[in-house]
Coordinates of C-alpha atoms in Angstrom, one line a residue:
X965 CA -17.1 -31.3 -53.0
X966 CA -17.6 -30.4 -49.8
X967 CA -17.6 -26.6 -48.3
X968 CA -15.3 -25.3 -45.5
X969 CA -15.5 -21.7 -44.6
X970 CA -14.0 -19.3 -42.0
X971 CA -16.3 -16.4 -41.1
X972 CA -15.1 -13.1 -40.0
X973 CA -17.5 -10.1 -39.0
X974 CA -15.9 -7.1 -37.3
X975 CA -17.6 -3.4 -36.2
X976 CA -16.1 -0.4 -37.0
X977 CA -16.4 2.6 -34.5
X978 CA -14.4 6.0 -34.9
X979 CA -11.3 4.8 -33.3
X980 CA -11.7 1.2 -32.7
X981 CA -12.3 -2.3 -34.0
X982 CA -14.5 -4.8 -32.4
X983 CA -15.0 -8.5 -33.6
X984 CA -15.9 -11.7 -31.8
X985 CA -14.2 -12.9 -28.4
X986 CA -14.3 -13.9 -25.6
X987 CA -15.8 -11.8 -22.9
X988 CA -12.8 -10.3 -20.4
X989 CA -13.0 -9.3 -17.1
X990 CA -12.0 -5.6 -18.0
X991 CA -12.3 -3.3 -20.6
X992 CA -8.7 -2.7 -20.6
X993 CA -6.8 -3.8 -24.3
X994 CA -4.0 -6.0 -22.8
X995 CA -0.8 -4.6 -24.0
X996 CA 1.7 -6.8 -25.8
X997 CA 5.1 -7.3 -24.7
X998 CA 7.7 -6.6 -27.1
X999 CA 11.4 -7.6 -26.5
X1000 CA 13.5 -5.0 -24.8
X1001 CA 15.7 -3.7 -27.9
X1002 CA 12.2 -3.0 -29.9
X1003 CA 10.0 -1.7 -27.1
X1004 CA 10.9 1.9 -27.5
X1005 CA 10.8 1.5 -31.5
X1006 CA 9.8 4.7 -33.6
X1007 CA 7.2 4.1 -36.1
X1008 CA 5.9 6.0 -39.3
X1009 CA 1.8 5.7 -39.9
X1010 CA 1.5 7.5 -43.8
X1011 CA -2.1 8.1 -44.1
X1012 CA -2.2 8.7 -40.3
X1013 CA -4.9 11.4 -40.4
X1014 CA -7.0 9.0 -42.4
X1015 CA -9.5 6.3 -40.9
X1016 CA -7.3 3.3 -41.8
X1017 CA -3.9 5.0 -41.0
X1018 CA -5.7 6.5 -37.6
X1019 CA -6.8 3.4 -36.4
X1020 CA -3.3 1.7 -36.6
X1021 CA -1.7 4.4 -34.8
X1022 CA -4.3 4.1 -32.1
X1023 CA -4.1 0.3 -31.9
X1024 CA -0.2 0.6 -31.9
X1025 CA -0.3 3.2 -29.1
X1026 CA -3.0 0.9 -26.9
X1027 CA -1.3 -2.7 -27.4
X1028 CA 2.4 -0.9 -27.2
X1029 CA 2.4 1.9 -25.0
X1030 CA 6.3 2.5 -25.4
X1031 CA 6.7 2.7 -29.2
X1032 CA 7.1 6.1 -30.6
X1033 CA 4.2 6.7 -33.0
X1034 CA 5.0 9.3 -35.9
X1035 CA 1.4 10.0 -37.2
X1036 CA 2.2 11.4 -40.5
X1037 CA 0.0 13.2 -43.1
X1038 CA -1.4 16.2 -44.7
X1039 CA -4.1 17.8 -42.4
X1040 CA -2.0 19.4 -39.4
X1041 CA -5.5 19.9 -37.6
X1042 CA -6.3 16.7 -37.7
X1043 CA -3.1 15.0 -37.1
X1044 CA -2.3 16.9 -34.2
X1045 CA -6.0 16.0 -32.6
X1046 CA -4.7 12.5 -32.7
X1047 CA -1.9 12.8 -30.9
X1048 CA -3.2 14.9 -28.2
X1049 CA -5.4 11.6 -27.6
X1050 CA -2.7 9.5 -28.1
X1051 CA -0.6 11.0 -25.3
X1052 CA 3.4 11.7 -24.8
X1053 CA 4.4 9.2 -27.1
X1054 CA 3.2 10.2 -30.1
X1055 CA 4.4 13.6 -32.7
X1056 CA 2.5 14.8 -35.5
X1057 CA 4.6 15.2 -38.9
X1058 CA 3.7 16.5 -42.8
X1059 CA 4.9 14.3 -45.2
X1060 CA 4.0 14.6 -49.0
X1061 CA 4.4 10.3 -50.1
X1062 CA 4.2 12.0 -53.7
X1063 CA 7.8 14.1 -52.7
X1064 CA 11.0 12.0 -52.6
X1065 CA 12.9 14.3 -50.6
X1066 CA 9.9 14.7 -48.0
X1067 CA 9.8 10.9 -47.8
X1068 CA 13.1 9.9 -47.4
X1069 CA 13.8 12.9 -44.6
X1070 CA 11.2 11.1 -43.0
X1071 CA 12.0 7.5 -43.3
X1072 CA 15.5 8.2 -41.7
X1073 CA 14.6 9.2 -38.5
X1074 CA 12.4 5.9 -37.8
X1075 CA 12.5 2.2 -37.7
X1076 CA 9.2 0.8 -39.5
X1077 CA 6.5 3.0 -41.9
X1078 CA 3.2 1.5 -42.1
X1079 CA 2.3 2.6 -45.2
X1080 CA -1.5 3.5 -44.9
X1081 CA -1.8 6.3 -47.3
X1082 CA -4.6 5.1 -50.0
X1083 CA -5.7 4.7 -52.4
X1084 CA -3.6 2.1 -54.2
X1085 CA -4.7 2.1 -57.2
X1086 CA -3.7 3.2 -60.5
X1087 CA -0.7 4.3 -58.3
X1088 CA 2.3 4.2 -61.1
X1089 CA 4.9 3.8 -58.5
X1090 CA 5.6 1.8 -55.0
X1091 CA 7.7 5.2 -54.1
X1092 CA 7.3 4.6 -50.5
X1093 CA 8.9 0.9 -50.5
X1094 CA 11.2 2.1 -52.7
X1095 CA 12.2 5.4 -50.4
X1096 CA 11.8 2.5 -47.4
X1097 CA 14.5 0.3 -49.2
X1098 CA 16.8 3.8 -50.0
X1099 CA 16.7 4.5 -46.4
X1100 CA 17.3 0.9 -44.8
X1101 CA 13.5 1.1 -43.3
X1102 CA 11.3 -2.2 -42.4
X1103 CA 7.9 -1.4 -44.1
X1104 CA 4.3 -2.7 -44.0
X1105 CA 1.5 -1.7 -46.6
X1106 CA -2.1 -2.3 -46.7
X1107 CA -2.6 -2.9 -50.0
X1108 CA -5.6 -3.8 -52.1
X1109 CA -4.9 -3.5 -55.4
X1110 CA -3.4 -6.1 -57.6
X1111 CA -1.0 -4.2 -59.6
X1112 CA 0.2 -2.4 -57.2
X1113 CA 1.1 -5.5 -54.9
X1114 CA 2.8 -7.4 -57.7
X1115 CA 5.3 -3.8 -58.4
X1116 CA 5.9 -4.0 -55.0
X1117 CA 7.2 -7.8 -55.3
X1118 CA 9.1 -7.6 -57.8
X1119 CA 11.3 -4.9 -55.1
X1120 CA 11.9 -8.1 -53.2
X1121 CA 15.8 -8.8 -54.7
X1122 CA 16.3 -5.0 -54.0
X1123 CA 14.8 -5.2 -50.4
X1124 CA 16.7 -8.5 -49.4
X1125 CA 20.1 -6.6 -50.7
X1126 CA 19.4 -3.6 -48.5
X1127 CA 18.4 -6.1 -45.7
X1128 CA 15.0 -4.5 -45.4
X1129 CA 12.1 -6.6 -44.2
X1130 CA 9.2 -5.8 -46.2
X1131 CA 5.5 -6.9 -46.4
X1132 CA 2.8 -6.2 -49.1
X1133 CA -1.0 -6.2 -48.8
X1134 CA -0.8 -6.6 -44.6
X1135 CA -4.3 -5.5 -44.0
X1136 CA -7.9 -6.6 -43.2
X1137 CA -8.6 -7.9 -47.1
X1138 CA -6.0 -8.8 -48.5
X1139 CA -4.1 -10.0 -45.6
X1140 CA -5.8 -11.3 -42.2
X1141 CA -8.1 -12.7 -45.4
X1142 CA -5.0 -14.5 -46.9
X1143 CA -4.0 -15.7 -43.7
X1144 CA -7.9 -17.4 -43.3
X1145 CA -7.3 -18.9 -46.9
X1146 CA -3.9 -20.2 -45.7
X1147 CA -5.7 -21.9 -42.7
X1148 CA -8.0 -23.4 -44.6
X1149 CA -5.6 -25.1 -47.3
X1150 CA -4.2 -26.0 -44.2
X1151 CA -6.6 -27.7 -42.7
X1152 CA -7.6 -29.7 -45.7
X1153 CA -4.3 -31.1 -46.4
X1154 CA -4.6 -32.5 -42.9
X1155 CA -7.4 -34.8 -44.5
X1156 CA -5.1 -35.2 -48.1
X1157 CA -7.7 -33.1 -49.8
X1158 CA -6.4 -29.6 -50.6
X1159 CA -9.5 -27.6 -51.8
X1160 CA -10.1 -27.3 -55.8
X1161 CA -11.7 -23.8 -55.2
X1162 CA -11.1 -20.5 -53.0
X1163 CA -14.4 -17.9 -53.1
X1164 CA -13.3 -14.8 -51.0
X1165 CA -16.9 -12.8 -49.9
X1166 CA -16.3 -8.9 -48.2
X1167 CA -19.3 -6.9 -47.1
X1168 CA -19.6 -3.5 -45.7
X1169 CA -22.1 -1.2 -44.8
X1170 CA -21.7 2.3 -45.9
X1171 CA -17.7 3.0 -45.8
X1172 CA -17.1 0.4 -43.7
X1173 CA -15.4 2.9 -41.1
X1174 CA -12.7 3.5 -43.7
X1175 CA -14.1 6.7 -44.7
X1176 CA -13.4 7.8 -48.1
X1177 CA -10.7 6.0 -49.2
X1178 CA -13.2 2.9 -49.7
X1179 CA -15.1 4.7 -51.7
X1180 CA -12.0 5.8 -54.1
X1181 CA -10.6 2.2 -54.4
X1182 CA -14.2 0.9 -55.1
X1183 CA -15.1 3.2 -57.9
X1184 CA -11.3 2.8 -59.4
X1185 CA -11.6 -0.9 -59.3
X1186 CA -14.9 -0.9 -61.5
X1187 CA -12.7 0.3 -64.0
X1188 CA -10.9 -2.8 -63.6
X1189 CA -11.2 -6.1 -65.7
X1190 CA -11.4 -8.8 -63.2
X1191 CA -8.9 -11.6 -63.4
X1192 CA -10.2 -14.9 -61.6
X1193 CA -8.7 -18.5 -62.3
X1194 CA -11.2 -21.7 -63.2
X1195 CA -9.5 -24.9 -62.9
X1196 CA -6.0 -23.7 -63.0
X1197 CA -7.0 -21.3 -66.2
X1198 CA -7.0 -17.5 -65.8
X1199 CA -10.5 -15.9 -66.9
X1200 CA -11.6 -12.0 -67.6
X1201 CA -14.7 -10.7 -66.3
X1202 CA -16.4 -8.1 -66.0
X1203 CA -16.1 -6.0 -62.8
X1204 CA -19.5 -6.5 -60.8
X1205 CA -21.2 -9.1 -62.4
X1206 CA -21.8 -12.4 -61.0
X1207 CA -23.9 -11.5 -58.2
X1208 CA -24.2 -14.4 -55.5
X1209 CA -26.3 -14.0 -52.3
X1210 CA -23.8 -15.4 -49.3
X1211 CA -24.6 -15.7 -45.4
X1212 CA -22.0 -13.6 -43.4
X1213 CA -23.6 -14.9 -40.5
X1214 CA -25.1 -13.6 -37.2
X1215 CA -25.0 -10.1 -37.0
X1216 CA -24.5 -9.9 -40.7
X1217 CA -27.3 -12.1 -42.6
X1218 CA -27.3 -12.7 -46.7
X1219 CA -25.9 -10.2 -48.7
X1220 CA -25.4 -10.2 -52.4
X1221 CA -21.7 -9.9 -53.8
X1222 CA -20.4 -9.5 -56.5
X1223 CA -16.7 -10.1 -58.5
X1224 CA -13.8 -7.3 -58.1
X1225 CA -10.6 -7.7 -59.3
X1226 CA -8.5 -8.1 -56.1
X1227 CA -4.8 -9.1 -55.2
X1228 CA -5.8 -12.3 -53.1
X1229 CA -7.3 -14.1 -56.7
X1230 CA -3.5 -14.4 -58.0
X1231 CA -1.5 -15.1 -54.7
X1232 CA -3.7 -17.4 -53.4
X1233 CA -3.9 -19.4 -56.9
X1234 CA -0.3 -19.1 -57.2
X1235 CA 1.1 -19.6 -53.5
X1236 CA -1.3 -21.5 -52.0
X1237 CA -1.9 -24.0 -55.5
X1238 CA -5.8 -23.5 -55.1
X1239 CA -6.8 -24.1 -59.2
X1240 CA -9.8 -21.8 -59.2
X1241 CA -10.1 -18.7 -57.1
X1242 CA -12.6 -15.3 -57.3
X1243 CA -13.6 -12.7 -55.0
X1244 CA -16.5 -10.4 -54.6
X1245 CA -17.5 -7.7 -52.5
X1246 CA -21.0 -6.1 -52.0
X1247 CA -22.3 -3.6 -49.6
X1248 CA -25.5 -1.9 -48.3
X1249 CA -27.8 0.2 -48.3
X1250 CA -28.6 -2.5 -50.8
X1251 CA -28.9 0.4 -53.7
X1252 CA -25.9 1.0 -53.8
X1253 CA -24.6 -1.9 -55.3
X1254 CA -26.8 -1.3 -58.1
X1255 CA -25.2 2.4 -58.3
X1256 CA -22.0 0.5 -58.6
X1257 CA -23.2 -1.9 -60.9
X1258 CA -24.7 1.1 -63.3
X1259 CA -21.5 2.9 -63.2
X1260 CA -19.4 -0.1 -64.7
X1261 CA -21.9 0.2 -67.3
X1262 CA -22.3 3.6 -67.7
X1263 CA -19.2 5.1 -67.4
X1264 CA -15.6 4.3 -69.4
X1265 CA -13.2 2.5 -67.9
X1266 CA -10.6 4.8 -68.7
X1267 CA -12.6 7.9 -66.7
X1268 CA -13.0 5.2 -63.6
X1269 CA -8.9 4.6 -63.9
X1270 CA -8.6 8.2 -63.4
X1271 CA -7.7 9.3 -59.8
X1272 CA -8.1 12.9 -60.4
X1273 CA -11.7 12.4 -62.0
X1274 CA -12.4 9.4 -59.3
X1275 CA -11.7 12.1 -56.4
X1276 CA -14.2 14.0 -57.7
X1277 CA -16.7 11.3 -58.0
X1278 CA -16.0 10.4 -53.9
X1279 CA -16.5 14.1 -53.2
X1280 CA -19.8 14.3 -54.7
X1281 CA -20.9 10.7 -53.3
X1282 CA -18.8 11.3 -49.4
X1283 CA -21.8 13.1 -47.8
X1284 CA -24.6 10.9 -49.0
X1285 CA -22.6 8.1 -48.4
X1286 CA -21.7 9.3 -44.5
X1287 CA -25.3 10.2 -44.3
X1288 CA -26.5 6.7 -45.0
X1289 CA -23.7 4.9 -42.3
X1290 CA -25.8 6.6 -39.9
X1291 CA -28.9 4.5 -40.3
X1292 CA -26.8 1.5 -41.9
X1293 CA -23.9 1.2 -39.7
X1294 CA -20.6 0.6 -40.4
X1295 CA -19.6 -2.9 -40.5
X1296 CA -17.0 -5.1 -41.9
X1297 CA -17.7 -8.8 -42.7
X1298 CA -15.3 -11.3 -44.4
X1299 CA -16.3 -15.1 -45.2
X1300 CA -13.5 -17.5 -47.0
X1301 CA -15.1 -20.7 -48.3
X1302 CA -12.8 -23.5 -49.8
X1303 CA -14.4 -26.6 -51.3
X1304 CA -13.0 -29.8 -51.1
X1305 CA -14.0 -33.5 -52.6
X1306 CA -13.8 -34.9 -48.6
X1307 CA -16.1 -33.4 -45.9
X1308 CA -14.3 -31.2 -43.5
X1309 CA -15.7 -28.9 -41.6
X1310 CA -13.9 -25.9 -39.4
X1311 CA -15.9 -24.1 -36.4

């Protein structure tokens, strides 16, 4: 079989997100024209005060200068900071994802939440796609966790009914990674070839720029048995073993990864007919994948499913961690490789 593999390598600053393209002649983000009956379009970012929530409603704000942004979170200080930046189009709101009432008051007074408040796992409930579907709101998660993603499907009768568009898993990885996968099963039909294998490979150094909500969903999915499929079967494994040393290219080099149970193993087996699929994830300083590796070892499975106790695991790890991106950086590097019986190669 022969390899075909799409590389991704993008570089994470406070309030921006930098990957590979072509040079412009200003520093200017071009905005992006939206059709006149959504240009003025209110929008919900939950988890707004966070990195990952932040950065959306800074993106939205720069590409869309007309949508209303609703940044919407905890941390009044904070939330309000990023509005002043973001100008006249943008309000600051509290809204507890954990209260119905708070939710839904919310949800009613806007036309799309962005649903960026993580982490996602060991979450027992989608409550904010179901309060989205209550209220008649479109909604867009980023999702990374597998159980969570497939809860949230089985709302698709109940969203269709309410006439509520709704999309799962529509960030970095899962997402603009599914949508490489999906390109590359693409391209190998082209030669009547579709791949026999899907490897997903993440890197990041430090947080990544996603603060601590990385760290959370990291430690919580060591407590997770990892589900991968091997010629069409479904296999257990456990959480970060299988080391492999891949090339994220320039910029990025050889990094060792290693398997995670993540949400892209299932759909991409399942929609995309790939018969064996896995995914790792590694990330530097190189020590701390062995940390990781240790704690799946060392510690119970159960006290990694626990949020509360995991929170207190981030806090004890957050300023070391911050200390190291530093020196590190903070990068984010994705590489999808399919392999193939025919030669096929994608630049």
């Amino acid at each position: 079989m022969a390899p075909l593999s799409l590389p991704l390598n993008l570089k994470w600053t406070p309030s921006n997100v930098k990957a590979t393209a072509p040079a412009t002649t200003t520093g200017k983000v071009p905005e992006v024209p939206l059709p006149e009956k959504i240009r003025n379009s209110r929008i919900l970012v939950l988890g707004g005060t966070g990195r990952v929530g932040g950065s959306t409603a800074t993106a939205l704000s720069n590409l869309c200068p007309d949508l209303q942004i609703l940044v919407a979170g905890r941390n009044r200080e904070k939330g309000e900071a990023l509005t002043a930046k973001l100008g006249g189009n943008s309000e600051f709101a509290c809204v507890d994802i954990d209260d119905v009432n708070s939710l839904e008051t919310a949800l009613k007074s806007v036309d799309l939440v962005v649903h960026a408040a993580g982490p996602f796992q060991q979450a027992e409930r989608c409550s904010v796609l179901e309060a989205a579907i209550n209220t008649k709101t479109a909604y867009l998660d980023v999702c990374d966790d597998t159980s969570y993603a497939w809860r949230a499907k089985s709302l698709m009768n109940m969203a269709l009914d309410a006439n509520v568009p709704a999309i799962t898993t529509g960030g970095i990885y899962p997402g603009v990674s599914n949508v490489m996968a999906a390109e590359l099963v693409r391209a190998a039909s082209e030669s009547e070839d579709k791949p026999e294998r899907l490897r997903f490979y993440y890197y990041t150094a430090g947080t990544g720029g996603a603060g601590p909500t990385i760290l959370a969903t990291s430690f919580m999915l060591l407590g997770e048995e990892v589900v991968a499929y091997n010629k069409g079967e479904k296999i257990r494994m456990r959480p970060y073993s299988g080391m492999l040393n891949v090339d994220f290219g320039k910029g990025i080099g050889k990094r060792d990864v290693y398997l995670l149970n993540l949400p892209e193993v299932s759909s991409a087996h399942k929609i995309l007919g790939v018969p064996s699929v896995s995914a790792r994830f590694g990330t530097s300083p190189f020590f701390w994948n062995w940390g990781m590796e240790a704690m799946t070892k060392l510690l119970p499975s159960e006290f990694l499913r626990d949020r509360n106790k995991v929170q207190s695991l981030v806090q004890l790890f957050d300023p070391a961690v911050r200390a190291m991106d530093g020196i590190s950086g903070e990068r984010v590097s994705m590489r999808v490789r399919g392999m193939q019986r025919v030669k096929l190669v994608l630049v």
